[in-house]
GROMACS .gro file of C-alpha atoms in nm:
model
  340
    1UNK     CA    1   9.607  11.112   7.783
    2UNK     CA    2   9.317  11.368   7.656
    3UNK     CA    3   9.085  11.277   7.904
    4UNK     CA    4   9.057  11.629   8.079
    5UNK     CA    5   8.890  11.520   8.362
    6UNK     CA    6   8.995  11.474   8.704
    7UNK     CA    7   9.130  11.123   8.830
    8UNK     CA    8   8.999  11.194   9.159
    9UNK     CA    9   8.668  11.371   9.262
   10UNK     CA   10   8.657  11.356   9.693
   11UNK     CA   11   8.398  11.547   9.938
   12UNK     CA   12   8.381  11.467  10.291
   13UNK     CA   13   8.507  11.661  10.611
   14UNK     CA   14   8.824  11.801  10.710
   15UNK     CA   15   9.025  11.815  11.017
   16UNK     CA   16   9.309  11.970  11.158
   17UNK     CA   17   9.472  11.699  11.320
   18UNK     CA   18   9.699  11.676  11.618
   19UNK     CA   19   9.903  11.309  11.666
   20UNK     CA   20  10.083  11.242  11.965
   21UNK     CA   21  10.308  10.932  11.973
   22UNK     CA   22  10.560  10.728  12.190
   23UNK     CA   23  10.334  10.665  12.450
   24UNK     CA   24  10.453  10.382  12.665
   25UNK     CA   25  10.096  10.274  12.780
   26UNK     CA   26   9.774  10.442  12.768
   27UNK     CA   27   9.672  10.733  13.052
   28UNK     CA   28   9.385  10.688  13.285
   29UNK     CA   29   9.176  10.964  13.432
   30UNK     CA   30   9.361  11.190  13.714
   31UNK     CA   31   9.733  11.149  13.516
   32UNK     CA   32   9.941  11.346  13.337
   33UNK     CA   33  10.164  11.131  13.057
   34UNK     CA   34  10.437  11.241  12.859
   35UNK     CA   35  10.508  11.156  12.506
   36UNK     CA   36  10.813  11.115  12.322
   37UNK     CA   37  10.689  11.298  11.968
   38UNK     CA   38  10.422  11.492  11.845
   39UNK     CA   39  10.291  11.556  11.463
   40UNK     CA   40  10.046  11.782  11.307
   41UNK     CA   41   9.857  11.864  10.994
   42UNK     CA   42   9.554  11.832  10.780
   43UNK     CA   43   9.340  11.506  10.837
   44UNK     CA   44   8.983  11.334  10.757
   45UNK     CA   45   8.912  11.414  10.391
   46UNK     CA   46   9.271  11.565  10.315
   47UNK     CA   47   9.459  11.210  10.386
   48UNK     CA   48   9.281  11.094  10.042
   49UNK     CA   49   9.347  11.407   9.908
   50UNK     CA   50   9.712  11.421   9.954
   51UNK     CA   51   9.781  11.063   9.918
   52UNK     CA   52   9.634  11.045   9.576
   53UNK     CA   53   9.775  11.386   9.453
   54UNK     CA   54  10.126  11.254   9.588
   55UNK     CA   55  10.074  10.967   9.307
   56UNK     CA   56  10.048  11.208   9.023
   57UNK     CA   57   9.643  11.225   9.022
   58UNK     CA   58   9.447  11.523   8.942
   59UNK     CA   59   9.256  11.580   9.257
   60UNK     CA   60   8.943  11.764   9.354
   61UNK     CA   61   8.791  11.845   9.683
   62UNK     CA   62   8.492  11.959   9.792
   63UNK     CA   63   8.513  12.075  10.187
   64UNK     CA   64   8.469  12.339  10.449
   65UNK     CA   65   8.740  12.553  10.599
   66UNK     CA   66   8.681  12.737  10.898
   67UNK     CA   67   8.798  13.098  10.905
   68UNK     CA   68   9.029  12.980  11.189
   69UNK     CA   69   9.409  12.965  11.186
   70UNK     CA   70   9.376  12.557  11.142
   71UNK     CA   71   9.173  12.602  10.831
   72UNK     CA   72   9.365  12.886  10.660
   73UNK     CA   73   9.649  12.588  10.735
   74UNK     CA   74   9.498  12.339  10.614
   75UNK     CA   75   9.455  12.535  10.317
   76UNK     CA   76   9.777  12.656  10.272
   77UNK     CA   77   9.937  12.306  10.276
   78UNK     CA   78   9.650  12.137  10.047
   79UNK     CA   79   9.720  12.395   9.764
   80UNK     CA   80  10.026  12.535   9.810
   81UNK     CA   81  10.223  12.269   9.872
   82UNK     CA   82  10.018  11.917   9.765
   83UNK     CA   83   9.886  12.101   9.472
   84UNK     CA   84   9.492  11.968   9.531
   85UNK     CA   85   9.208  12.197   9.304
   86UNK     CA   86   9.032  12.331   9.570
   87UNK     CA   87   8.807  12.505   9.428
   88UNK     CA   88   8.487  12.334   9.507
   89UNK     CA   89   8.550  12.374   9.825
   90UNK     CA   90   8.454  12.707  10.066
   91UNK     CA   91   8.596  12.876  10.400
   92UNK     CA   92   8.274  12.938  10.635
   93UNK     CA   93   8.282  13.246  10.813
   94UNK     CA   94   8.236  13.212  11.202
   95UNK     CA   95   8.294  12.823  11.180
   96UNK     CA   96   8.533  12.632  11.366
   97UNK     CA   97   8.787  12.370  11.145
   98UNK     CA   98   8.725  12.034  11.366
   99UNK     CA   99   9.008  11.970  11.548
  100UNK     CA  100   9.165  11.606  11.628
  101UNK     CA  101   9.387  11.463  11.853
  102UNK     CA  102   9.487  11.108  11.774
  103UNK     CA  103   9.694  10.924  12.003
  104UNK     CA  104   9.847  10.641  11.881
  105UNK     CA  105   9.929  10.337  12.093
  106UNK     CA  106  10.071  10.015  11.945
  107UNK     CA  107   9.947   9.955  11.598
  108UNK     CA  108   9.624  10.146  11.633
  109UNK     CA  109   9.516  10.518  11.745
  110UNK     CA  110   9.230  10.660  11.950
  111UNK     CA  111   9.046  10.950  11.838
  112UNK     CA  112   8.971  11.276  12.032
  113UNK     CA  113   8.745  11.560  11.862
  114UNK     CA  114   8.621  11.886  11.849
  115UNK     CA  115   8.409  12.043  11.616
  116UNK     CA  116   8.078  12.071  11.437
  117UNK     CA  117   7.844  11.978  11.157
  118UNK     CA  118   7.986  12.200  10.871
  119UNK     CA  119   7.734  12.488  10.751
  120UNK     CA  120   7.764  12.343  10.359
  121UNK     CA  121   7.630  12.014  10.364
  122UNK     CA  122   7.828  11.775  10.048
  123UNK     CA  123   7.535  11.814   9.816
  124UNK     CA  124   7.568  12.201   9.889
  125UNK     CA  125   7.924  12.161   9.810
  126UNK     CA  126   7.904  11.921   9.534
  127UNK     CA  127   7.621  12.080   9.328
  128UNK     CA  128   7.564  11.884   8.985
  129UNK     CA  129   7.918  11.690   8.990
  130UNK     CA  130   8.159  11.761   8.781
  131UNK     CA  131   8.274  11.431   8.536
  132UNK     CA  132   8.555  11.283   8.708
  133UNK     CA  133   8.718  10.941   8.612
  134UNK     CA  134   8.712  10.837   8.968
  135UNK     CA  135   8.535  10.978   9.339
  136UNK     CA  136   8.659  10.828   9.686
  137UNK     CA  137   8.390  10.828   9.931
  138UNK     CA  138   8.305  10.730  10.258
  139UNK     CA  139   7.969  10.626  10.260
  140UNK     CA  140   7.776  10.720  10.545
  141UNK     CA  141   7.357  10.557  10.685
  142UNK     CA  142   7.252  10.967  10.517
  143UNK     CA  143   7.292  10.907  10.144
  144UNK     CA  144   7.403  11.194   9.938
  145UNK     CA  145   7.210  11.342   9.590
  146UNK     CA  146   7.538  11.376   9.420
  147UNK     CA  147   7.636  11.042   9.426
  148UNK     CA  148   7.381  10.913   9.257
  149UNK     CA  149   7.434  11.194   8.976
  150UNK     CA  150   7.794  11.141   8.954
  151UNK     CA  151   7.746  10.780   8.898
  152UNK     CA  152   7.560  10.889   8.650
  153UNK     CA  153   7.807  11.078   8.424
  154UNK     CA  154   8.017  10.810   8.440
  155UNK     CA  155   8.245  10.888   8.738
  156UNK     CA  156   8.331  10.514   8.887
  157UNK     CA  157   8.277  10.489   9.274
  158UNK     CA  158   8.556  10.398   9.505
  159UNK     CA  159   8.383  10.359   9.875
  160UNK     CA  160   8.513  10.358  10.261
  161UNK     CA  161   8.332  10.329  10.520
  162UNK     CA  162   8.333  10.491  10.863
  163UNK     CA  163   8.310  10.394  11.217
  164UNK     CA  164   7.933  10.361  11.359
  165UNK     CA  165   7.902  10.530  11.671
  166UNK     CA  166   7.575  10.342  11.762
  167UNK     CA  167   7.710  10.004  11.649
  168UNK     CA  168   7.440   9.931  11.499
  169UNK     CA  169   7.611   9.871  11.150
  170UNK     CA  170   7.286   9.872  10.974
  171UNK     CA  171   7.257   9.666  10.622
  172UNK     CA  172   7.066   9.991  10.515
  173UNK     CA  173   7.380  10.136  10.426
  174UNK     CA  174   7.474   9.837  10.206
  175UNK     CA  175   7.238   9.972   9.905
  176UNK     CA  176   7.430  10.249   9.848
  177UNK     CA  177   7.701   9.988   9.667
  178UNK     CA  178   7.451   9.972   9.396
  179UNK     CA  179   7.614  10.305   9.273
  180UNK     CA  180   7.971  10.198   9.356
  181UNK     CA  181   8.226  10.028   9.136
  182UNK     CA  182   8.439   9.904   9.462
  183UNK     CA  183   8.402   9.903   9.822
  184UNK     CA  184   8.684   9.894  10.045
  185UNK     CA  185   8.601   9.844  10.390
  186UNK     CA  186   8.825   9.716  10.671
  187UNK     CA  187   8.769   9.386  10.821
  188UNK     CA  188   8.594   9.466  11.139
  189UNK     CA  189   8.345   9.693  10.937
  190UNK     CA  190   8.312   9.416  10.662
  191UNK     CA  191   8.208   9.131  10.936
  192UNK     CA  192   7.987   9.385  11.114
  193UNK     CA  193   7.794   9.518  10.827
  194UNK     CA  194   7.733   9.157  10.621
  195UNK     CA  195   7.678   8.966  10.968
  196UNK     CA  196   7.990   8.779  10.880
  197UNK     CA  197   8.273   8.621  11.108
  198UNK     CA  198   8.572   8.625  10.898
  199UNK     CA  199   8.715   8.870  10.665
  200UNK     CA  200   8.700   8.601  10.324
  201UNK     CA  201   8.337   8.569  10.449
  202UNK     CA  202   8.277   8.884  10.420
  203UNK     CA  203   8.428   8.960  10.084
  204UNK     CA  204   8.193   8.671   9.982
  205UNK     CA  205   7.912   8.847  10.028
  206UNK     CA  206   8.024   9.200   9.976
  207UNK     CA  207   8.112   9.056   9.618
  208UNK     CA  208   7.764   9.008   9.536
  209UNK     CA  209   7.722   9.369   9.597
  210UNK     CA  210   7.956   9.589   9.386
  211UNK     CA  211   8.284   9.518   9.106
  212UNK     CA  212   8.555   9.510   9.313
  213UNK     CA  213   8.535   9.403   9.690
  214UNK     CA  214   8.831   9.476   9.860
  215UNK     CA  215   8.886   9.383  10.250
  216UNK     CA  216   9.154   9.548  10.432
  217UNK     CA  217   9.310   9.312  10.732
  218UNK     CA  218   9.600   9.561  10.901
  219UNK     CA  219   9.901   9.343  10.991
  220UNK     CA  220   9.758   9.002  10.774
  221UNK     CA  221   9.714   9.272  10.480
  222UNK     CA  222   9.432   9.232  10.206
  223UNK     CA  223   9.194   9.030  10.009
  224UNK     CA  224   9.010   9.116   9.691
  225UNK     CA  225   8.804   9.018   9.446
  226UNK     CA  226   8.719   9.181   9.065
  227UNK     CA  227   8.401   9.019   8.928
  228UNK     CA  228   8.508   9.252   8.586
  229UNK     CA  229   8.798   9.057   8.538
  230UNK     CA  230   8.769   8.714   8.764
  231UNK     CA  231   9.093   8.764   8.994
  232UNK     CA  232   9.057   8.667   9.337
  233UNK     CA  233   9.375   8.839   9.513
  234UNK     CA  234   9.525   8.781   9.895
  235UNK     CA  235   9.874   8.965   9.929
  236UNK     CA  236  10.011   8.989  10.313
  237UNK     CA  237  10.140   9.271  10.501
  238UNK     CA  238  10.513   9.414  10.512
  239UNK     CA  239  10.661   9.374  10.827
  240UNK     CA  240  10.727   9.743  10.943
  241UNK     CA  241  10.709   9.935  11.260
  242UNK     CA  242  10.389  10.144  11.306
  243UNK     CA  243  10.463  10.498  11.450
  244UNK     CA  244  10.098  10.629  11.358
  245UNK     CA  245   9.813  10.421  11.229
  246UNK     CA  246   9.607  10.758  11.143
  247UNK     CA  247   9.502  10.745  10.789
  248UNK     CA  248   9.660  10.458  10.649
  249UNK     CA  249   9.349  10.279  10.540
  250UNK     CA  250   9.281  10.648  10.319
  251UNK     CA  251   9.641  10.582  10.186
  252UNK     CA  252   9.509  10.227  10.143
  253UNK     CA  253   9.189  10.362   9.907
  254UNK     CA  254   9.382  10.610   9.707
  255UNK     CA  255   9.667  10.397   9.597
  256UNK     CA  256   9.414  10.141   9.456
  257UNK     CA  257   9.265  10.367   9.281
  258UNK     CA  258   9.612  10.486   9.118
  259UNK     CA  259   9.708  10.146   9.057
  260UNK     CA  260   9.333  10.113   8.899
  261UNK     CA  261   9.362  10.382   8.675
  262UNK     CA  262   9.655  10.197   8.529
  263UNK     CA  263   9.497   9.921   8.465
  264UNK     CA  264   9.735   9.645   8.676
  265UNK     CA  265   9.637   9.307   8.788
  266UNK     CA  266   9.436   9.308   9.093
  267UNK     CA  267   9.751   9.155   9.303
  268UNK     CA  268   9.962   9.412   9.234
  269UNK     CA  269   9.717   9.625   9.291
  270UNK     CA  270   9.653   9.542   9.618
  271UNK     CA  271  10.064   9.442   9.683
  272UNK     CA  272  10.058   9.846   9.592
  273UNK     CA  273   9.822   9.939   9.830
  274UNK     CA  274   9.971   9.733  10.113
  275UNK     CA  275  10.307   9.886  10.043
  276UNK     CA  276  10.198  10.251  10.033
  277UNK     CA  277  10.015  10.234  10.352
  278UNK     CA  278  10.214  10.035  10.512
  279UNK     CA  279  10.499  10.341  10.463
  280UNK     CA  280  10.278  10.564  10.544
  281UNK     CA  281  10.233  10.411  10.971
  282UNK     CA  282  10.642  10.498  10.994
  283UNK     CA  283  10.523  10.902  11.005
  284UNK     CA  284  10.329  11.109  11.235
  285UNK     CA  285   9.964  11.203  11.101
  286UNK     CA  286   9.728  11.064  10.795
  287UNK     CA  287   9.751  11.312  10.493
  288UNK     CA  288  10.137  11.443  10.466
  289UNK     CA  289  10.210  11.038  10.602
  290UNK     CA  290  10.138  10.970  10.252
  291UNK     CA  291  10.432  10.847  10.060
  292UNK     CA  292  10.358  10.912   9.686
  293UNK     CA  293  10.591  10.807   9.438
  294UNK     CA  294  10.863  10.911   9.614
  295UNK     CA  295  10.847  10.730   9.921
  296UNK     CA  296  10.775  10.421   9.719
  297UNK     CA  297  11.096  10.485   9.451
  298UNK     CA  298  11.330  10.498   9.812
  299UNK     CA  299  11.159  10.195   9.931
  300UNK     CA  300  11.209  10.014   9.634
  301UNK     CA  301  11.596  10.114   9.531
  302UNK     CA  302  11.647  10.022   9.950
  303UNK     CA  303  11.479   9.657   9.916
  304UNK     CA  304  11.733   9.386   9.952
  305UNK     CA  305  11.524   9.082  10.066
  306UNK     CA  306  11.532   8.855   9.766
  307UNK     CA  307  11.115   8.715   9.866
  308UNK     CA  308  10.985   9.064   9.858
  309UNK     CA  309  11.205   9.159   9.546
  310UNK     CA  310  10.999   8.902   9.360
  311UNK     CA  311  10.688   8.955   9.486
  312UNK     CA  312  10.716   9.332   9.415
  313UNK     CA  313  10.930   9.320   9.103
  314UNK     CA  314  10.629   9.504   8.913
  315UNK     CA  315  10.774   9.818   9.053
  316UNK     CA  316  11.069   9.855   8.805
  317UNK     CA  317  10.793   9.878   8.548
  318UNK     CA  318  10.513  10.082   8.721
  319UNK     CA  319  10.764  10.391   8.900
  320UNK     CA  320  10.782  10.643   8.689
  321UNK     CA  321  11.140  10.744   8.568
  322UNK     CA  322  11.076  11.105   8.744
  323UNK     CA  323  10.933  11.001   9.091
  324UNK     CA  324  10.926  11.351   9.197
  325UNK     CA  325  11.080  11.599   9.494
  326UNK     CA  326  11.066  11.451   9.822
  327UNK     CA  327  10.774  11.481  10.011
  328UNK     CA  328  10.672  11.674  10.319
  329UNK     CA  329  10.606  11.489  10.668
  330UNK     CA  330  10.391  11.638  10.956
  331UNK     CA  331  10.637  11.874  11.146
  332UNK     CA  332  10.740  11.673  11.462
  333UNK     CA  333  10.880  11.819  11.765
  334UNK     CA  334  11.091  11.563  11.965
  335UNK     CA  335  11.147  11.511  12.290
  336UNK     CA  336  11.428  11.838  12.333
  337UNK     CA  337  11.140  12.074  12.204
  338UNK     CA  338  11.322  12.154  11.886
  339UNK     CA  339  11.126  12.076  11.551
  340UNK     CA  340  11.270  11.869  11.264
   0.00000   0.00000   0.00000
């Protein structure tokens, strides 16, 4: 309770991001198609942001704004309303915010976007680090200075990885889990990057890298393991419709970490982490599809299947009496054109 530090340190690149849904099949060149609903908000970096702000942690990011309406936006809704420090981050004069348009089809999304390589690069942004309990990263094949000094000062490493345009997945990138205390990667990058063909494979090896290997399987859920404390972990997923896949691996990474900080057993850990991004695919968009405390406390009071109540019963104990006001969805315009 005196640790004055932030529970969450988080760099990385932001996006303003535009989700269209309801599509019944995907379009092909020459067409015009429809959609029945449409989200927007603040994406890439922010969906950790929010998501772990939204469980109570002190949050700090490092990223460029654009001096665009999408950044001042994105800015707006990240301090305003989620209540994220922001100030290690700058706006860039004359640079554009990247702009995303995710369509989502089924239980996954494609990716459209615009932008450019931000004029601050994260070690620009970062500086010397301040101490943080925790950082989320996405690790990328450049490695970043600051890393290396904020695993240093004690700040434990929670890393994602990213989609590899040249598909090369190169076991380069690997060393950088030297400095990490967990890696959670889903299964397809898992297999690629250890040369692997199954997710429990994978985890196999990617245990011998880091603390806490963590493989994230969409609709068959998770596995883990935590070399610190022995637990080998496998929880499934929940059964719920997906509306918008965008960011719910992010949601994934940052309840982990909040169930981490508290220092629960790695399967409720990861039966948290499930559950909280598995809530977040029934809204439009990544960061304000977060559900926080809130969306969890509804979830839970709501449950009436006996199995589930068991296997999540460690939420009487772990919601906090206050779960907080309700939180704020993506604005989505249905089909009439009126927003709700």
């Amino acid at each position: 309770m005196d640790d004055q530090r932030p529970d969450v340190l988080l760099t990385g690149l932001l996006f303003y991001d535009l989700v269209l849904t309801g599509l019944g099949r995907p379009p092909t060149p020459g067409e015009e198609i429809w959609t029945t609903g449409m989200g927007c908000g603040p994406g890439g970096i922010a969906n950790l942001a929010v998501a772990a702000s939204r469980f109570g942690l002190s949050t700090s990011l490092a990223t460029v704004f654009g001096d665009d309406f999408y950044g001042g936006h994105c800015r707006e809704i990240l301090a305003g309303q989620e209540g994220v420090d922001l100030s290690l981050s700058r706006t860039a004069d004359g640079w554009h915010t990247p702009v995303t348009v995710s369509i989502a089809h089924g239980d996954d999304r494609a990716l459209v976007t615009h932008g450019s390589r931000p004029p601050y690069s994260q070690d620009a942004l970062m500086g010397d680090p301040p101490e943080a309990r925790t950082a989320l990263v996405h690790i990328e094949a450049e490695s970043h200075a600051w890393l290396a000094k904020a695993a240093a000062n004690g700040t434990q490493i929670y890393a994602d990885v990213g989609w590899d345009p040249s598909r090369q997945w190169s076991t380069d990138l690997l060393e950088q889990l030297s400095l990490c205390h967990a890696f959670l990667p889903n299964a397809s990058e898992a297999m690629a990057y250890t040369r692997t063909d199954s997710a429990v494979a994978a985890l196999g090896v990617l245990a011998e890298l880091v603390p806490v290997a963590v493989v994230t399987r969409g609709g068959e859920g998770a596995v883990a393991v935590d070399q610190i404390t022995g637990e080998y972990a496998e929880v499934p997923a929940l059964d719920i419709d997906v509306l918008d896949a965008t960011g719910a691996g992010d949601v994934f990474g940052a309840s982990f970490v909040t169930a981490s900080l508290g220092g629960w057993p790695l399967v409720e850990r990861l039966r948290f982490s499930v559950l909280a991004a598995g809530l977040s695919v029934r809204h439009h968009g990544g960061a304000l599809a977060a559900p926080g405390w809130y969306g969890v406390d509804r979830w839970w009071r709501a449950l009436r299947d006996s199995e589930l109540k068991g296997a999540y019963g460690f939420l009487g104990d772990r919601i906090p009496a206050d779960p907080g006001p309700p939180v704020h969805h993506a604005p989505v315009t249905p089909p009439n054109g009126t927003s709700r």
